[in-house]
Short mmCIF file of C-alpha atoms in Angstrom, two decimals:
data_model
loop_
_atom_site.label_atom_id
_atom_site.label_comp_id
_atom_site.label_asym_id
_atom_site.label_seq_id
_atom_site.Cartn_x
_atom_site.Cartn_y
_atom_site.Cartn_z
CA MET A 1 -13.00 9.03 6.53
CA LYS A 2 -10.64 10.60 4.53
CA PHE A 3 -9.87 9.19 1.42
CA GLY A 4 -7.34 9.35 -1.88
CA ALA A 5 -5.86 7.74 -5.16
CA SER A 6 -2.38 6.57 -5.74
CA THR A 7 -0.36 8.02 -8.40
CA TRP A 8 0.10 5.05 -9.96
CA LEU A 9 -3.56 5.72 -11.18
CA TRP A 10 -2.51 7.51 -13.53
CA THR A 11 1.63 7.34 -14.52
CA SER A 12 4.89 5.73 -13.16
CA PRO A 13 6.74 7.00 -12.13
CA PHE A 14 6.06 10.14 -9.93
CA THR A 15 7.80 12.33 -9.90
CA GLY A 16 8.57 15.92 -8.54
CA ASP A 17 7.98 17.69 -11.71
CA GLN A 18 4.15 16.44 -11.65
CA ILE A 19 3.26 18.83 -9.92
CA ALA A 20 -0.07 19.48 -12.07
CA LEU A 21 -1.40 15.25 -11.71
CA LEU A 22 -1.29 16.92 -7.28
CA GLU A 23 -3.62 19.68 -8.81
CA ASN A 24 -5.84 17.04 -10.52
CA ILE A 25 -5.76 14.94 -7.85
CA ALA A 26 -6.94 18.20 -5.25
CA ALA A 27 -9.44 18.77 -7.73
CA LEU A 28 -10.99 14.82 -8.15
CA GLY A 29 -11.81 15.81 -4.34
CA PHE A 30 -9.56 13.63 -2.35
CA ASP A 31 -7.91 13.88 1.31
CA PHE A 32 -4.99 12.69 0.44
CA VAL A 33 -2.70 11.14 -2.09
CA GLU A 34 -0.24 7.97 -2.50
CA LEU A 35 3.18 8.29 -3.39
CA PRO A 36 4.95 5.41 -4.59
CA VAL A 37 8.74 5.46 -4.52
CA GLU A 38 10.27 3.94 -7.55
CA GLU A 39 13.06 6.37 -7.00
CA PRO A 40 13.47 7.80 -3.34
CA SER A 41 15.51 10.82 -5.64
CA HIS A 42 11.84 11.66 -8.12
CA ILE A 43 11.22 12.64 -5.04
CA PRO A 44 11.74 16.37 -3.75
CA VAL A 45 10.20 17.35 -0.54
CA ALA A 46 11.56 20.99 -0.60
CA THR A 47 9.18 20.62 -3.93
CA LEU A 48 6.42 18.65 -2.97
CA LYS A 49 5.62 19.66 0.15
CA PRO A 50 3.84 23.36 0.12
CA VAL A 51 2.20 22.04 -2.51
CA LEU A 52 0.97 19.02 -0.98
CA ALA A 53 -0.32 21.49 1.81
CA HIS A 54 -1.85 24.40 -0.62
CA LEU A 55 -3.55 21.47 -2.09
CA GLY A 56 -5.24 20.51 1.04
CA LEU A 57 -3.39 16.57 0.34
CA GLU A 58 -2.25 14.50 3.19
CA VAL A 59 -0.02 11.60 2.17
CA VAL A 60 0.98 7.97 2.24
CA ILE A 61 4.04 6.72 1.04
CA CYS A 62 4.09 3.33 -1.18
CA ALA A 63 7.03 1.12 -1.13
CA ALA A 64 7.89 -0.36 -4.31
CA VAL A 65 9.36 -3.73 -3.34
CA THR A 66 10.57 -4.52 -6.63
CA ALA A 67 14.20 -7.81 -6.64
CA GLY A 68 16.63 -5.38 -5.14
CA ARG A 69 14.70 -4.19 -2.54
CA ASP A 70 14.70 -7.71 -0.36
CA MET A 71 14.32 -7.34 2.93
CA SER A 72 14.28 -11.25 3.07
CA ALA A 73 17.38 -11.66 0.80
CA GLU A 74 20.07 -14.38 1.95
CA SER A 75 23.64 -12.11 1.36
CA SER A 76 22.95 -9.42 4.26
CA ALA A 77 24.15 -6.98 1.43
CA ALA A 78 21.08 -7.69 -0.26
CA ARG A 79 19.69 -7.20 2.52
CA GLN A 80 21.36 -3.90 3.67
CA GLN A 81 20.42 -2.43 0.41
CA ALA A 82 16.63 -2.75 0.97
CA PHE A 83 17.35 -0.90 4.21
CA ASP A 84 18.71 1.81 2.81
CA TYR A 85 15.63 1.72 0.52
CA PHE A 86 13.20 1.64 3.90
CA GLU A 87 14.80 4.25 5.55
CA SER A 88 15.02 6.63 2.64
CA CYS A 89 10.79 5.57 2.29
CA LEU A 90 10.97 6.93 6.02
CA ALA A 91 12.90 9.78 5.55
CA LEU A 92 10.51 11.07 2.47
CA ALA A 93 7.49 10.27 4.73
CA GLU A 94 8.92 12.49 7.47
CA GLY A 95 9.53 15.00 5.81
CA LEU A 96 6.49 15.64 4.14
CA GLY A 97 4.50 14.68 6.96
CA ALA A 98 2.88 11.47 6.20
CA SER A 99 0.68 9.29 7.92
CA CYS A 100 2.22 5.99 7.27
CA VAL A 101 5.16 3.74 4.69
CA VAL A 102 3.24 0.83 3.11
CA GLY A 103 3.63 -2.03 0.96
CA PRO A 104 5.17 -5.70 0.92
CA LEU A 105 7.77 -4.27 3.08
CA TYR A 106 8.79 -8.35 3.70
CA ALA A 107 9.48 -8.75 -0.17
CA PRO A 108 9.66 -8.69 -3.34
CA VAL A 109 7.00 -8.52 -4.90
CA GLY A 110 6.73 -11.86 -6.92
CA LYS A 111 9.33 -13.52 -4.92
CA ALA A 112 6.94 -17.27 -4.83
CA ARG A 113 8.25 -19.85 -5.15
CA LEU A 114 7.39 -23.28 -3.76
CA GLY A 115 10.54 -24.08 -1.56
CA THR A 116 10.87 -26.05 1.25
CA GLU A 117 10.16 -25.63 4.51
CA SER A 118 13.35 -24.77 5.98
CA LEU A 119 13.94 -22.34 3.42
CA ARG A 120 10.91 -20.93 3.99
CA ARG A 121 11.47 -20.67 7.73
CA ALA A 122 14.72 -18.38 7.39
CA GLN A 123 13.04 -16.48 4.59
CA TRP A 124 10.73 -15.54 7.37
CA GLU A 125 12.78 -15.31 9.58
CA ARG A 126 15.89 -13.03 7.64
CA SER A 127 12.99 -10.60 7.26
CA VAL A 128 11.71 -10.07 10.43
CA ALA A 129 14.69 -9.46 11.84
CA SER A 130 15.50 -6.76 9.06
CA LEU A 131 11.93 -5.33 10.11
CA SER A 132 12.71 -5.18 13.48
CA GLN A 133 15.20 -3.23 12.76
CA LEU A 134 13.69 -1.05 10.49
CA ALA A 135 10.72 -0.41 12.54
CA GLN A 136 12.99 1.21 15.42
CA THR A 137 14.14 3.62 12.79
CA ALA A 138 10.80 4.00 11.94
CA GLY A 139 9.76 4.81 15.17
CA ASN A 140 13.22 7.18 15.80
CA CYS A 141 11.22 9.54 12.59
CA GLY A 142 8.05 9.27 14.11
CA VAL A 143 6.15 7.56 10.81
CA LYS A 144 4.03 3.93 10.97
CA LEU A 145 4.82 0.95 8.69
CA GLY A 146 1.78 -0.96 7.11
CA LEU A 147 2.44 -4.21 5.98
CA GLU A 148 0.53 -5.38 3.38
CA PRO A 149 0.13 -8.87 2.73
CA LEU A 150 -0.19 -9.98 -1.55
CA ASN A 151 -2.38 -12.78 -3.02
CA ARG A 152 -0.20 -16.36 -4.19
CA PHE A 153 0.85 -15.05 -7.27
CA GLU A 154 2.91 -12.40 -5.87
CA THR A 155 4.38 -13.78 -3.33
CA ASP A 156 4.88 -17.03 -1.22
CA MET A 157 5.35 -15.08 2.36
CA ILE A 158 2.20 -13.15 3.74
CA ASN A 159 -1.04 -13.68 1.50
CA ASN A 160 -3.51 -13.01 4.15
CA VAL A 161 -3.81 -10.99 7.83
CA ALA A 162 -3.34 -14.61 9.85
CA ASP A 163 0.01 -14.27 8.78
CA ALA A 164 0.24 -10.37 8.89
CA GLN A 165 -0.03 -10.79 12.15
CA ARG A 166 2.22 -13.71 12.77
CA PHE A 167 4.97 -11.76 11.28
CA LEU A 168 3.80 -8.63 14.03
CA GLN A 169 3.77 -10.81 16.94
CA GLN A 170 7.39 -12.20 15.73
CA VAL A 171 8.51 -8.56 15.48
CA ALA A 172 6.30 -6.92 18.33
CA SER A 173 6.61 -2.71 17.99
CA PRO A 174 4.15 -0.71 18.10
CA TYR A 175 5.32 0.69 14.67
CA LEU A 176 4.81 -2.27 12.59
CA GLY A 177 0.65 -2.42 11.40
CA ILE A 178 -1.28 -3.79 8.20
CA SER A 179 -1.64 -2.68 6.12
CA LEU A 180 -4.67 -4.44 3.15
CA ASP A 181 -5.78 -4.37 -0.36
CA SER A 182 -9.59 -5.96 -1.21
CA PHE A 183 -7.75 -6.91 -4.43
CA HIS A 184 -5.06 -9.66 -3.00
CA MET A 185 -7.96 -9.99 0.04
CA ASN A 186 -10.71 -10.74 -2.76
CA ILE A 187 -8.29 -13.79 -3.84
CA GLU A 188 -6.89 -14.91 -0.21
CA GLU A 189 -9.75 -13.83 2.31
CA THR A 190 -12.99 -16.00 2.79
CA ASP A 191 -14.39 -13.17 4.42
CA PHE A 192 -14.12 -9.48 4.37
CA ARG A 193 -15.86 -8.91 7.76
CA ARG A 194 -13.57 -11.38 9.54
CA ALA A 195 -10.51 -10.56 8.22
CA VAL A 196 -10.78 -6.35 8.77
CA VAL A 197 -12.18 -7.47 12.67
CA SER A 198 -9.18 -9.59 13.16
CA ALA A 199 -6.86 -7.01 12.35
CA GLY A 200 -8.84 -4.28 14.75
CA GLU A 201 -5.99 -1.51 15.77
CA GLN A 202 -3.14 -3.22 13.72
CA LEU A 203 -4.41 -1.84 10.65
CA ILE A 204 -3.76 1.18 10.10
CA HIS A 205 -3.95 1.58 5.86
CA LEU A 206 -6.63 0.09 3.62
CA GLN A 207 -6.79 0.41 -0.70
CA VAL A 208 -8.94 -0.69 -2.49
CA SER A 209 -10.07 -0.88 -6.01
CA ASP A 210 -12.29 -3.80 -6.77
CA SER A 211 -12.35 -7.51 -7.04
CA HIS A 212 -10.00 -7.18 -11.25
CA ARG A 213 -8.75 -4.05 -9.86
CA GLY A 214 -10.68 -2.04 -11.73
CA VAL A 215 -13.41 1.40 -10.65
CA PRO A 216 -14.81 0.72 -6.42
CA GLY A 217 -17.99 -0.74 -7.20
CA ASP A 218 -17.64 -2.82 -10.72
CA GLY A 219 -17.02 -5.95 -10.02
CA ASN A 220 -17.17 -8.82 -6.93
CA SER A 221 -15.95 -7.42 -3.97
CA ASP A 222 -18.32 -7.46 -0.62
CA TRP A 223 -18.05 -3.57 -0.12
CA ALA A 224 -20.84 -4.19 2.19
CA GLY A 225 -18.47 -6.44 4.29
CA LEU A 226 -15.85 -4.55 4.00
CA ARG A 227 -17.95 -1.73 5.72
CA ASP A 228 -19.82 -3.66 8.74
CA GLY A 229 -16.00 -4.40 10.05
CA LEU A 230 -14.45 -1.42 9.41
CA ARG A 231 -16.78 -0.30 11.41
CA ALA A 232 -16.76 -2.85 13.59
CA ILE A 233 -13.36 -1.65 14.86
CA GLY A 234 -13.92 1.68 14.46
CA TYR A 235 -11.25 1.88 11.18
CA ARG A 236 -10.09 5.51 11.85
CA GLY A 237 -7.26 5.52 9.25
CA LYS A 238 -7.60 6.20 5.64
CA ILE A 239 -9.12 4.42 2.26
CA GLY A 240 -6.83 4.85 -0.87
CA ILE A 241 -7.83 3.85 -4.41
CA GLU A 242 -4.96 2.02 -5.99
CA SER A 243 -5.47 0.69 -9.20
CA PHE A 244 -2.51 1.15 -12.69
CA SER A 245 -2.76 2.98 -15.95
CA PRO A 246 -2.21 0.53 -19.14
CA ASP A 247 -0.23 3.76 -20.37
CA ALA A 248 2.66 3.31 -18.21
CA SER A 249 3.49 0.06 -20.41
CA SER A 250 6.05 -1.26 -18.00
CA LEU A 251 4.47 -1.27 -14.87
CA ALA A 252 1.32 -2.00 -16.13
CA GLU A 253 2.88 -5.06 -17.78
CA ALA A 254 3.98 -6.15 -14.00
CA VAL A 255 0.66 -6.20 -13.16
CA CYS A 256 -1.04 -7.75 -16.00
CA ILE A 257 -3.44 -4.39 -16.91
CA TRP A 258 -4.17 -4.76 -20.39
CA ARG A 259 -6.92 -3.06 -20.63
CA ARG A 260 -8.63 0.09 -19.55
CA PHE A 261 -11.24 0.04 -16.65
CA ALA A 262 -12.42 3.43 -17.39
CA GLU A 263 -12.39 5.39 -20.64
CA SER A 264 -10.16 7.78 -18.61
CA GLN A 265 -7.84 7.61 -16.07
CA ASP A 266 -10.03 10.64 -13.85
CA ASP A 267 -12.89 9.11 -14.77
CA PHE A 268 -12.09 5.62 -12.50
CA ALA A 269 -11.08 8.29 -10.01
CA ARG A 270 -14.07 10.37 -10.60
CA ASP A 271 -16.32 7.23 -10.21
CA GLY A 272 -14.92 5.12 -7.66
CA LEU A 273 -14.65 8.26 -5.30
CA ALA A 274 -17.73 9.07 -5.65
CA PHE A 275 -19.34 4.83 -5.09
CA LEU A 276 -16.95 5.24 -1.56
CA ARG A 277 -18.93 8.09 -0.27
CA ARG A 278 -22.06 6.24 -1.29
CA TRP A 279 -20.44 3.07 0.02
CA TRP A 280 -19.27 4.84 2.76
CA ALA A 281 -22.45 6.45 4.34
CA GLY A 282 -24.34 3.87 3.03
CA ALA A 283 -26.81 1.15 6.14
#
């Protein structure tokens, strides 16, 4: 199994001059890095590709789906703006040799409302149409898209595996799969093993932290159930630690990180990786 870490664990935004952070992630023993794309121009392929190759780090691209990147928006101009952003993410993924682009691609984080049935249906249909088009672009790039369910406080559209599968069925593209995050699963799924088994071959990526978004192994997540589900489906994707640094104040406020979960972010990463290796090797 290949384990990685998101640069969000240390900083926001990630930029091409933060080579030392990539060196640190490799030195900590990770196999890959998740690169969040807060601004596509911040990530220069020509600069980063040889560095990543030298460090032996594979890449997963994580979309930063903010309010101006809404594939479900009523305005066609707004949807086009979102499409252009995701197209840039795919170009970065192709250029860096990333296995996938993951995130809540269907609607921005924080778009959570108690809308009418007709409003919700229209929002859903616009997002399906937009992702159907984006999946064609992904196919041309040879990069898969991973649809990430978020908890109810962050989206009203896709909260669990069942929601994601209904969306995937309507898009019907081999280039659109599911990316799960154990933090959101801990809120929305009743059974980790069952959720993973249900996702099956559609699961292309997994992000983890513990139930409190802290160091893996320090909370009350069902790690045994998660591992059993992954083994049952013969999971061959990657597992990345995603949490956030309170030092990155704007992002920390957005995701409600009010305290530290370890003495340092390096300790968070180091202890989390050690736990994941023991966990995956366990009976």
